[in-house]
PDB file of C-alpha atoms and ligand atoms in Angstrom:
ATOM      1  CA  UNK N 770     -68.048  78.262  10.453  1.00  0.00           C
ATOM      2  CA  UNK N 771     -67.531  75.353  12.886  1.00  0.00           C
ATOM      3  CA  UNK N 772     -68.590  76.243  16.221  1.00  0.00           C
ATOM      4  CA  UNK N 773     -68.290  74.235  19.678  1.00  0.00           C
ATOM      5  CA  UNK N 774     -70.787  75.506  22.419  1.00  0.00           C
ATOM      6  CA  UNK N 775     -69.993  74.562  25.845  1.00  0.00           C
ATOM      7  CA  UNK N 776     -73.708  74.615  27.763  1.00  0.00           C
ATOM      8  CA  UNK N 777     -75.610  73.350  30.023  1.00  0.00           C
ATOM      9  CA  UNK N 778     -77.233  77.030  30.813  1.00  0.00           C
ATOM     10  CA  UNK N 779     -80.258  78.935  29.560  1.00  0.00           C
ATOM     11  CA  UNK N 780     -78.306  80.993  27.690  1.00  0.00           C
ATOM     12  CA  UNK N 781     -76.476  78.256  25.493  1.00  0.00           C
ATOM     13  CA  UNK N 782     -80.024  76.975  24.665  1.00  0.00           C
ATOM     14  CA  UNK N 783     -81.210  80.232  23.654  1.00  0.00           C
ATOM     15  CA  UNK N 784     -78.121  80.802  21.344  1.00  0.00           C
ATOM     16  CA  UNK N 785     -78.560  77.330  19.581  1.00  0.00           C
ATOM     17  CA  UNK N 786     -82.232  78.275  18.772  1.00  0.00           C
ATOM     18  CA  UNK N 787     -81.227  81.706  17.438  1.00  0.00           C
ATOM     19  CA  UNK N 788     -78.114  80.529  15.493  1.00  0.00           C
ATOM     20  CA  UNK N 789     -77.172  81.515  11.487  1.00  0.00           C
ATOM     21  CA  UNK N 790     -77.832  78.801   9.133  1.00  0.00           C
ATOM     22  CA  UNK N 791     -74.099  79.026   8.081  1.00  0.00           C
ATOM     23  CA  UNK N 792     -72.910  77.927  11.381  1.00  0.00           C
ATOM     24  CA  UNK N 793     -72.434  74.259  12.048  1.00  0.00           C
ATOM     25  CA  UNK N 794     -72.577  74.156  15.714  1.00  0.00           C
ATOM     26  CA  UNK N 795     -72.054  71.070  18.047  1.00  0.00           C
ATOM     27  CA  UNK N 796     -73.574  71.850  21.619  1.00  0.00           C
ATOM     28  CA  UNK N 797     -71.491  69.935  24.467  1.00  0.00           C
ATOM     29  CA  UNK N 798     -73.140  68.851  27.941  1.00  0.00           C
ATOM     30  CA  UNK N 799     -71.353  67.468  30.706  1.00  0.00           C
ATOM     31  CA  UNK N 800     -73.930  64.722  31.280  1.00  0.00           C
ATOM     32  CA  UNK N 801     -75.061  65.614  34.553  1.00  0.00           C
ATOM     33  CA  UNK N 802     -78.890  65.448  34.106  1.00  0.00           C
ATOM     34  CA  UNK N 803     -79.912  62.018  32.775  1.00  0.00           C
ATOM     35  CA  UNK N 804     -82.681  63.520  30.472  1.00  0.00           C
ATOM     36  CA  UNK N 805     -81.354  66.722  28.995  1.00  0.00           C
ATOM     37  CA  UNK N 806     -83.583  69.207  27.285  1.00  0.00           C
ATOM     38  CA  UNK N 807     -83.599  68.760  23.441  1.00  0.00           C
ATOM     39  CA  UNK N 808     -81.950  71.124  21.364  1.00  0.00           C
ATOM     40  CA  UNK N 809     -81.888  71.751  17.728  1.00  0.00           C
ATOM     41  CA  UNK N 810     -78.626  70.984  16.909  1.00  0.00           C
ATOM     42  CA  UNK N 811     -76.092  68.265  17.085  1.00  0.00           C
ATOM     43  CA  UNK N 812     -75.052  67.528  20.906  1.00  0.00           C
ATOM     44  CA  UNK N 813     -72.226  65.440  22.284  1.00  0.00           C
ATOM     45  CA  UNK N 814     -72.268  64.700  25.834  1.00  0.00           C
ATOM     46  CA  UNK N 815     -69.744  63.821  28.353  1.00  0.00           C
ATOM     47  CA  UNK N 816     -66.160  65.203  29.429  1.00  0.00           C
ATOM     48  CA  UNK N 817     -63.271  65.627  27.007  1.00  0.00           C
ATOM     49  CA  UNK N 818     -60.355  64.617  29.255  1.00  0.00           C
ATOM     50  CA  UNK N 819     -58.916  67.937  30.665  1.00  0.00           C
ATOM     51  CA  UNK N 820     -57.733  70.737  28.816  1.00  0.00           C
ATOM     52  CA  UNK N 821     -55.427  68.702  26.679  1.00  0.00           C
ATOM     53  CA  UNK N 822     -58.501  66.307  25.778  1.00  0.00           C
ATOM     54  CA  UNK N 823     -60.398  69.284  24.759  1.00  0.00           C
ATOM     55  CA  UNK N 824     -57.398  71.151  22.771  1.00  0.00           C
ATOM     56  CA  UNK N 825     -57.352  67.792  21.162  1.00  0.00           C
ATOM     57  CA  UNK N 826     -61.206  67.344  20.233  1.00  0.00           C
ATOM     58  CA  UNK N 827     -61.279  70.775  18.853  1.00  0.00           C
ATOM     59  CA  UNK N 828     -58.234  70.200  16.461  1.00  0.00           C
ATOM     60  CA  UNK N 829     -59.846  66.933  15.459  1.00  0.00           C
ATOM     61  CA  UNK N 830     -63.011  67.895  14.787  1.00  0.00           C
ATOM     62  CA  UNK N 831     -62.035  71.441  12.863  1.00  0.00           C
ATOM     63  CA  UNK N 832     -63.657  73.415  15.201  1.00  0.00           C
ATOM     64  CA  UNK N 833     -63.165  77.299  14.309  1.00  0.00           C
ATOM     65  CA  UNK N 834     -64.550  79.145  17.178  1.00  0.00           C
ATOM     66  CA  UNK N 835     -65.674  78.017  20.777  1.00  0.00           C
ATOM     67  CA  UNK N 836     -68.451  79.721  22.963  1.00  0.00           C
ATOM     68  CA  UNK N 837     -68.197  79.082  26.677  1.00  0.00           C
ATOM     69  CA  UNK N 838     -71.907  79.321  27.576  1.00  0.00           C
ATOM     70  CA  UNK N 839     -71.538  77.476  30.803  1.00  0.00           C
ATOM     71  CA  UNK N 840     -73.007  77.973  34.398  1.00  0.00           C
ATOM     72  CA  UNK N 841     -71.288  80.681  36.888  1.00  0.00           C
ATOM     73  CA  UNK N 842     -70.496  77.840  39.062  1.00  0.00           C
ATOM     74  CA  UNK N 843     -68.922  75.817  36.558  1.00  0.00           C
ATOM     75  CA  UNK N 844     -65.242  76.824  36.998  1.00  0.00           C
ATOM     76  CA  UNK N 845     -63.158  73.854  35.568  1.00  0.00           C
ATOM     77  CA  UNK N 846     -64.677  73.811  32.315  1.00  0.00           C
ATOM     78  CA  UNK N 847     -64.178  77.408  31.667  1.00  0.00           C
ATOM     79  CA  UNK N 848     -60.420  77.036  32.856  1.00  0.00           C
ATOM     80  CA  UNK N 849     -60.028  74.177  30.491  1.00  0.00           C
ATOM     81  CA  UNK N 850     -61.407  76.010  27.697  1.00  0.00           C
ATOM     82  CA  UNK N 851     -59.445  79.291  27.968  1.00  0.00           C
ATOM     83  CA  UNK N 852     -56.251  76.779  28.106  1.00  0.00           C
ATOM     84  CA  UNK N 853     -57.377  74.667  25.364  1.00  0.00           C
ATOM     85  CA  UNK N 854     -58.338  77.339  22.666  1.00  0.00           C
ATOM     86  CA  UNK N 855     -55.020  78.696  23.267  1.00  0.00           C
ATOM     87  CA  UNK N 856     -53.133  75.742  22.854  1.00  0.00           C
ATOM     88  CA  UNK N 857     -55.521  74.957  19.445  1.00  0.00           C
ATOM     89  CA  UNK N 858     -55.124  78.568  18.154  1.00  0.00           C
ATOM     90  CA  UNK N 859     -59.075  78.809  18.173  1.00  0.00           C
ATOM     91  CA  UNK N 860     -61.137  81.805  19.357  1.00  0.00           C
ATOM     92  CA  UNK N 861     -63.035  81.731  22.180  1.00  0.00           C
ATOM     93  CA  UNK N 862     -65.710  83.939  23.666  1.00  0.00           C
ATOM     94  CA  UNK N 863     -67.369  83.405  27.128  1.00  0.00           C
ATOM     95  CA  UNK N 864     -71.087  84.167  27.938  1.00  0.00           C
ATOM     96  CA  UNK N 865     -70.342  85.584  31.486  1.00  0.00           C
ATOM     97  CA  UNK N 866     -74.020  85.777  33.067  1.00  0.00           C
ATOM     98  CA  UNK N 867     -73.375  89.091  35.944  1.00  0.00           C
ATOM     99  CA  UNK N 868     -74.186  87.923  39.296  1.00  0.00           C
ATOM    100  CA  UNK N 869     -77.393  89.137  41.003  1.00  0.00           C
ATOM    101  CA  UNK N 870     -77.084  92.233  43.402  1.00  0.00           C
ATOM    102  CA  UNK N 871     -77.956  92.786  46.734  1.00  0.00           C
ATOM    103  CA  UNK N 872     -81.144  94.912  47.202  1.00  0.00           C
ATOM    104  CA  UNK N 873     -82.703  96.721  50.025  1.00  0.00           C
ATOM    105  CA  UNK N 874     -84.720  94.194  51.830  1.00  0.00           C
ATOM    106  CA  UNK N 875     -82.075  91.450  51.209  1.00  0.00           C
ATOM    107  CA  UNK N 876     -80.953  89.785  54.020  1.00  0.00           C
ATOM    108  CA  UNK N 877     -77.711  87.823  52.428  1.00  0.00           C
ATOM    109  CA  UNK N 878     -75.174  86.407  54.260  1.00  0.00           C
ATOM    110  CA  UNK N 879     -72.270  85.880  51.618  1.00  0.00           C
ATOM    111  CA  UNK N 880     -70.145  82.732  51.953  1.00  0.00           C
ATOM    112  CA  UNK N 881     -67.637  80.949  49.484  1.00  0.00           C
ATOM    113  CA  UNK N 882     -68.015  77.227  50.046  1.00  0.00           C
ATOM    114  CA  UNK N 883     -70.758  74.839  50.656  1.00  0.00           C
ATOM    115  CA  UNK N 884     -68.973  73.778  53.894  1.00  0.00           C
ATOM    116  CA  UNK N 885     -69.243  77.555  55.324  1.00  0.00           C
ATOM    117  CA  UNK N 886     -72.885  77.624  54.396  1.00  0.00           C
ATOM    118  CA  UNK N 887     -73.477  75.016  56.419  1.00  0.00           C
ATOM    119  CA  UNK N 888     -71.711  76.447  59.513  1.00  0.00           C
ATOM    120  CA  UNK N 889     -73.492  79.759  58.779  1.00  0.00           C
ATOM    121  CA  UNK N 890     -77.135  78.411  59.362  1.00  0.00           C
ATOM    122  CA  UNK N 891     -75.906  77.852  63.330  1.00  0.00           C
ATOM    123  CA  UNK N 892     -76.349  75.613  66.178  1.00  0.00           C
ATOM    124  CA  UNK N 893     -80.564  76.167  66.678  1.00  0.00           C
ATOM    125  CA  UNK N 894     -82.754  73.814  64.302  1.00  0.00           C
ATOM    126  CA  UNK N 895     -84.164  75.695  61.315  1.00  0.00           C
ATOM    127  CA  UNK N 896     -86.405  74.832  58.316  1.00  0.00           C
ATOM    128  CA  UNK N 897     -83.854  75.172  55.393  1.00  0.00           C
ATOM    129  CA  UNK N 898     -84.492  74.985  51.694  1.00  0.00           C
ATOM    130  CA  UNK N 899     -81.546  73.931  49.944  1.00  0.00           C
ATOM    131  CA  UNK N 900     -81.686  75.384  46.225  1.00  0.00           C
ATOM    132  CA  UNK N 901     -78.021  74.431  44.862  1.00  0.00           C
ATOM    133  CA  UNK N 902     -78.885  71.584  42.619  1.00  0.00           C
ATOM    134  CA  UNK N 903     -77.767  68.222  43.862  1.00  0.00           C
ATOM    135  CA  UNK N 904     -74.069  67.695  43.744  1.00  0.00           C
ATOM    136  CA  UNK N 905     -72.870  69.412  46.721  1.00  0.00           C
ATOM    137  CA  UNK N 906     -75.824  68.630  49.206  1.00  0.00           C
ATOM    138  CA  UNK N 907     -73.758  66.378  51.239  1.00  0.00           C
ATOM    139  CA  UNK N 908     -71.894  69.315  52.660  1.00  0.00           C
ATOM    140  CA  UNK N 909     -74.775  69.871  54.788  1.00  0.00           C
ATOM    141  CA  UNK N 910     -74.746  66.346  56.857  1.00  0.00           C
ATOM    142  CA  UNK N 911     -72.430  68.444  58.979  1.00  0.00           C
ATOM    143  CA  UNK N 912     -75.672  70.169  60.369  1.00  0.00           C
ATOM    144  CA  UNK N 913     -78.245  67.480  61.022  1.00  0.00           C
ATOM    145  CA  UNK N 914     -80.266  69.274  63.555  1.00  0.00           C
ATOM    146  CA  UNK N 915     -81.830  71.060  60.541  1.00  0.00           C
ATOM    147  CA  UNK N 916     -85.444  70.360  58.486  1.00  0.00           C
ATOM    148  CA  UNK N 917     -84.082  70.349  55.048  1.00  0.00           C
ATOM    149  CA  UNK N 918     -86.275  70.863  51.830  1.00  0.00           C
ATOM    150  CA  UNK N 919     -83.825  70.046  48.738  1.00  0.00           C
ATOM    151  CA  UNK N 920     -85.249  70.846  45.331  1.00  0.00           C
ATOM    152  CA  UNK N 921     -83.083  69.562  42.167  1.00  0.00           C
ATOM    153  CA  UNK N 922     -83.834  68.295  38.791  1.00  0.00           C
ATOM    154  CA  UNK N 923     -82.597  64.889  39.711  1.00  0.00           C
ATOM    155  CA  UNK N 924     -83.068  62.464  42.473  1.00  0.00           C
ATOM    156  CA  UNK N 925     -80.247  63.016  45.248  1.00  0.00           C
ATOM    157  CA  UNK N 926     -79.697  59.663  46.663  1.00  0.00           C
ATOM    158  CA  UNK N 927     -78.311  59.219  49.957  1.00  0.00           C
ATOM    159  CA  UNK N 928     -76.131  62.437  49.431  1.00  0.00           C
ATOM    160  CA  UNK N 929     -77.550  64.112  52.270  1.00  0.00           C
ATOM    161  CA  UNK N 930     -77.474  61.689  55.468  1.00  0.00           C
ATOM    162  CA  UNK N 931     -79.963  63.971  58.085  1.00  0.00           C
ATOM    163  CA  UNK N 932     -82.956  62.758  60.040  1.00  0.00           C
ATOM    164  CA  UNK N 933     -85.340  65.526  58.421  1.00  0.00           C
ATOM    165  CA  UNK N 934     -85.250  65.939  54.444  1.00  0.00           C
ATOM    166  CA  UNK N 935     -87.977  66.465  52.095  1.00  0.00           C
ATOM    167  CA  UNK N 936     -86.921  66.016  48.430  1.00  0.00           C
ATOM    168  CA  UNK N 937     -88.522  67.665  45.466  1.00  0.00           C
ATOM    169  CA  UNK N 938     -87.799  67.195  41.934  1.00  0.00           C
ATOM    170  CA  UNK N 939     -88.445  69.987  39.888  1.00  0.00           C
ATOM    171  CA  UNK N 940     -86.602  71.979  36.988  1.00  0.00           C
ATOM    172  CA  UNK N 941     -86.855  75.819  36.677  1.00  0.00           C
ATOM    173  CA  UNK N 942     -87.807  78.340  35.909  1.00  0.00           C
ATOM    174  CA  UNK N 943     -89.761  79.222  38.928  1.00  0.00           C
ATOM    175  CA  UNK N 944     -91.514  82.430  38.915  1.00  0.00           C
ATOM    176  CA  UNK N 945     -91.603  84.883  42.222  1.00  0.00           C
ATOM    177  CA  UNK N 946     -95.383  83.986  42.991  1.00  0.00           C
ATOM    178  CA  UNK N 947     -94.710  80.257  43.004  1.00  0.00           C
ATOM    179  CA  UNK N 948     -91.588  80.588  45.110  1.00  0.00           C
ATOM    180  CA  UNK N 949     -93.222  82.892  47.544  1.00  0.00           C
ATOM    181  CA  UNK N 950     -96.223  80.344  47.638  1.00  0.00           C
ATOM    182  CA  UNK N 951     -93.692  77.433  48.231  1.00  0.00           C
ATOM    183  CA  UNK N 952     -91.620  79.473  50.852  1.00  0.00           C
ATOM    184  CA  UNK N 953     -94.917  79.782  52.796  1.00  0.00           C
ATOM    185  CA  UNK N 954     -96.398  76.304  52.166  1.00  0.00           C
ATOM    186  CA  UNK N 955     -92.905  74.591  53.386  1.00  0.00           C
ATOM    187  CA  UNK N 956     -92.457  77.145  56.184  1.00  0.00           C
ATOM    188  CA  UNK N 957     -89.002  77.574  55.226  1.00  0.00           C
ATOM    189  CA  UNK N 958     -87.030  80.180  57.738  1.00  0.00           C
ATOM    190  CA  UNK N 959     -83.740  80.295  55.438  1.00  0.00           C
ATOM    191  CA  UNK N 960     -82.734  79.520  51.984  1.00  0.00           C
ATOM    192  CA  UNK N 961     -79.433  78.477  50.712  1.00  0.00           C
ATOM    193  CA  UNK N 962     -78.644  79.501  46.839  1.00  0.00           C
ATOM    194  CA  UNK N 963     -75.814  79.983  44.522  1.00  0.00           C
ATOM    195  CA  UNK N 964     -75.708  83.314  43.491  1.00  0.00           C
ATOM    196  CA  UNK N 965     -76.164  82.214  39.822  1.00  0.00           C
ATOM    197  CA  UNK N 966     -77.435  85.742  38.114  1.00  0.00           C
ATOM    198  CA  UNK N 967     -80.066  85.683  35.658  1.00  0.00           C
ATOM    199  CA  UNK N 968     -83.792  85.413  35.021  1.00  0.00           C
ATOM    200  CA  UNK N 969     -84.642  82.054  35.346  1.00  0.00           C
ATOM    201  CA  UNK N 970     -83.948  81.375  39.367  1.00  0.00           C
ATOM    202  CA  UNK N 971     -84.358  84.719  40.724  1.00  0.00           C
ATOM    203  CA  UNK N 972     -87.977  84.086  41.778  1.00  0.00           C
ATOM    204  CA  UNK N 973     -86.746  82.767  45.017  1.00  0.00           C
ATOM    205  CA  UNK N 974     -84.380  85.467  45.959  1.00  0.00           C
ATOM    206  CA  UNK N 975     -87.020  88.082  45.006  1.00  0.00           C
ATOM    207  CA  UNK N 976     -89.874  86.057  47.031  1.00  0.00           C
ATOM    208  CA  UNK N 977     -87.514  85.672  50.138  1.00  0.00           C
ATOM    209  CA  UNK N 978     -86.766  89.079  50.254  1.00  0.00           C
ATOM    210  CA  UNK N 979     -90.625  89.985  50.023  1.00  0.00           C
ATOM    211  CA  UNK N 980     -91.153  87.477  53.243  1.00  0.00           C
ATOM    212  CA  UNK N 981     -88.130  89.247  55.094  1.00  0.00           C
ATOM    213  CA  UNK N 982     -86.560  85.584  54.792  1.00  0.00           C
ATOM    214  CA  UNK N 983     -82.382  85.177  54.998  1.00  0.00           C
ATOM    215  CA  UNK N 984     -80.796  83.857  52.358  1.00  0.00           C
ATOM    216  CA  UNK N 985     -77.146  82.446  52.531  1.00  0.00           C
ATOM    217  CA  UNK N 986     -75.629  83.045  49.341  1.00  0.00           C
ATOM    218  CA  UNK N 987     -72.593  81.769  47.425  1.00  0.00           C
ATOM    219  CA  UNK N 988     -70.250  83.949  45.694  1.00  0.00           C
ATOM    220  CA  UNK N 989     -69.529  82.484  41.952  1.00  0.00           C
ATOM    221  CA  UNK N 990     -66.124  81.257  41.728  1.00  0.00           C
ATOM    222  CA  UNK N 991     -63.461  83.173  39.978  1.00  0.00           C
ATOM    223  CA  UNK N 992     -63.238  82.162  35.934  1.00  0.00           C
ATOM    224  CA  UNK N 993     -60.453  83.302  33.328  1.00  0.00           C
ATOM    225  CA  UNK N 994     -60.150  86.596  32.060  1.00  0.00           C
ATOM    226  CA  UNK N 995     -61.224  85.692  28.540  1.00  0.00           C
ATOM    227  CA  UNK N 996     -63.551  87.692  25.955  1.00  0.00           C
ATOM    228  CA  UNK N 997     -66.731  87.696  27.157  1.00  0.00           C
ATOM    229  CA  UNK N 998     -70.694  89.228  26.627  1.00  0.00           C
ATOM    230  CA  UNK N 999     -73.366  88.962  29.265  1.00  0.00           C
ATOM    231  CA  UNK N1000     -76.129  86.922  27.224  1.00  0.00           C
ATOM    232  CA  UNK N1001     -76.569  85.144  24.293  1.00  0.00           C
ATOM    233  CA  UNK N1002     -77.698  88.111  22.264  1.00  0.00           C
ATOM    234  CA  UNK N1003     -74.086  89.483  22.950  1.00  0.00           C
ATOM    235  CA  UNK N1004     -72.860  85.558  21.474  1.00  0.00           C
ATOM    236  CA  UNK N1005     -74.993  86.066  18.249  1.00  0.00           C
ATOM    237  CA  UNK N1006     -73.529  89.820  17.766  1.00  0.00           C
ATOM    238  CA  UNK N1007     -69.771  88.447  18.159  1.00  0.00           C
ATOM    239  CA  UNK N1008     -70.363  85.260  15.577  1.00  0.00           C
ATOM    240  CA  UNK N1009     -72.078  87.531  13.350  1.00  0.00           C
ATOM    241  CA  UNK N1010     -69.356  89.792  13.187  1.00  0.00           C
ATOM    242  CA  UNK N1011     -66.943  86.705  12.458  1.00  0.00           C
ATOM    243  CA  UNK N1012     -69.062  85.610   9.859  1.00  0.00           C
ATOM    244  CA  UNK N1013     -69.732  89.049   7.987  1.00  0.00           C
ATOM    245  CA  UNK N1014     -66.509  91.080   9.223  1.00  0.00           C
ATOM    246  CA  UNK N1015     -66.832  93.802   6.558  1.00  0.00           C
ATOM    247  CA  UNK N1016     -70.462  94.583   7.809  1.00  0.00           C
ATOM    248  CA  UNK N1017     -69.473  95.435  11.628  1.00  0.00           C
ATOM    249  CA  UNK N1018     -69.188  98.748  12.336  1.00  0.00           C
TER     250      UNK N1018
HETATM  251  P1  NAP A2132     -67.339  72.178  36.101  1.00  0.00           P
HETATM  252  O1  NAP A2132     -66.838  71.440  37.774  1.00  0.00           O
HETATM  253  O2  NAP A2132     -66.667  73.186  35.798  1.00  0.00           O
HETATM  254  O3  NAP A2132     -66.665  70.793  35.176  1.00  0.00           O
HETATM  255  C1  NAP A2132     -65.902  69.335  35.715  1.00  0.00           C
HETATM  256  C2  NAP A2132     -65.765  68.746  34.480  1.00  0.00           C
HETATM  257  O4  NAP A2132     -67.362  68.287  33.788  1.00  0.00           O
HETATM  258  C3  NAP A2132     -65.100  69.391  33.235  1.00  0.00           C
HETATM  259  O5  NAP A2132     -63.215  69.392  33.971  1.00  0.00           O
HETATM  260  C4  NAP A2132     -65.251  68.489  32.395  1.00  0.00           C
HETATM  261  O6  NAP A2132     -64.905  67.401  32.174  1.00  0.00           O
HETATM  262  C5  NAP A2132     -66.941  68.429  32.543  1.00  0.00           C
HETATM  263  N1  NAP A2132     -67.690  69.604  32.171  1.00  0.00           N
HETATM  264  C6  NAP A2132     -68.367  70.457  32.521  1.00  0.00           C
HETATM  265  N2  NAP A2132     -68.631  71.121  31.583  1.00  0.00           N
HETATM  266  C7  NAP A2132     -68.786  70.411  30.318  1.00  0.00           C
HETATM  267  C8  NAP A2132     -69.719  70.596  29.185  1.00  0.00           C
HETATM  268  N3  NAP A2132     -70.423  71.547  28.605  1.00  0.00           N
HETATM  269  N4  NAP A2132     -69.330  69.739  28.147  1.00  0.00           N
HETATM  270  C9  NAP A2132     -68.396  68.560  28.622  1.00  0.00           C
HETATM  271  N5  NAP A2132     -67.775  68.281  29.501  1.00  0.00           N
HETATM  272  C10 NAP A2132     -67.853  69.287  30.542  1.00  0.00           C
HETATM  273  O7  NAP A2132     -68.692  72.115  36.051  1.00  0.00           O
HETATM  274  P2  NAP A2132     -70.185  71.375  36.771  1.00  0.00           P
HETATM  275  O8  NAP A2132     -70.101  72.643  37.942  1.00  0.00           O
HETATM  276  O9  NAP A2132     -70.315  70.349  37.325  1.00  0.00           O
HETATM  277  O10 NAP A2132     -71.086  71.614  35.741  1.00  0.00           O
HETATM  278  C11 NAP A2132     -71.306  70.895  34.618  1.00  0.00           C
HETATM  279  C12 NAP A2132     -72.564  71.134  33.948  1.00  0.00           C
HETATM  280  O11 NAP A2132     -73.690  71.515  34.614  1.00  0.00           O
HETATM  281  C13 NAP A2132     -71.592  72.699  33.266  1.00  0.00           C
HETATM  282  O12 NAP A2132     -71.575  72.248  31.582  1.00  0.00           O
HETATM  283  C14 NAP A2132     -72.844  73.694  33.416  1.00  0.00           C
HETATM  284  O13 NAP A2132     -73.048  74.691  32.521  1.00  0.00           O
HETATM  285  C15 NAP A2132     -74.053  72.803  34.228  1.00  0.00           C
HETATM  286  N6  NAP A2132     -74.700  73.721  34.952  1.00  0.00           N
HETATM  287  C16 NAP A2132     -73.616  73.781  36.099  1.00  0.00           C
HETATM  288  C17 NAP A2132     -74.490  74.403  37.520  1.00  0.00           C
HETATM  289  C18 NAP A2132     -73.305  74.419  38.757  1.00  0.00           C
HETATM  290  O14 NAP A2132     -74.054  74.987  39.555  1.00  0.00           O
HETATM  291  N7  NAP A2132     -72.453  74.045  38.658  1.00  0.00           N
HETATM  292  C19 NAP A2132     -75.848  74.238  37.252  1.00  0.00           C
HETATM  293  C20 NAP A2132     -76.375  74.440  36.294  1.00  0.00           C
HETATM  294  C21 NAP A2132     -75.774  73.500  35.243  1.00  0.00           C
HETATM  295  P3  NAP A2132     -63.120  67.049  31.413  1.00  0.00           P
HETATM  296  O15 NAP A2132     -62.428  67.772  32.459  1.00  0.00           O
HETATM  297  O16 NAP A2132     -63.318  65.468  31.359  1.00  0.00           O
HETATM  298  O17 NAP A2132     -63.665  67.730  29.927  1.00  0.00           O
END
């Protein structure tokens, strides 16, 4: 089976490592990080040119199934995948990681946009931990009164122009104990995070709860309503029913 996996997530990494030998997979990455982790399958990097470009790519490469294992906040590529698979008449499965649920002790303010998150910080100066990746930090330029600690895989360049900014380059996963130490050491007063779901970045949410810190949390965007599973194991099960239809119950 020739399979296209739209990746950039821990689920896509787990999936490519566990694929049946009968699957000829190509992993696709957007190219947002300059040194992506090496994976044990053929990898292509860069956009396809919208849903039409993706549909043409699927047809040209004789792809027989697509798995959309992109990040919960990557809404455009998921929309494109749904349209392209329809157009190319190829089955699509999405890996849809469930968002985190609010627990007792969580001090969350849920918002829909980074602009709303920046306003929610309020007028009084605070020490803010921005753990939202690097691409959208610019939204916080409207609130220069705060001290920002930004942690991202790649340098943010001049994306956030505020007088007090500490930049930390790091790639997860980060566990709760390390996050608790980080929050205390940096004297963080409030976190801004996407509700990305999954275990790899949950440590900061648990550590904020334990420390009684408020979290401004972005609700995930809507994604198209397609067949989905919550994790890589579900995707492997879906693939095995396609490879061995007579053995599925
Ligand atoms: P997006 O807004 O949904 O996509 C923007 C454009 O980037 C798409 O239209 C597509 O370009 C290209 N693209 C996205 N994912 C691609 C992939 N896997 N392979 C090839 N092209 C892709 O996505 P995003 O939020 O910028 O995220 C980009 C990538 O980073 C995703 O693959 C996602 O899994 C990963 N990621 C995102 C986040 C996040 O917070 N957004 C966090 C961790 C990882 P064309 O229209 O030209 O095809």
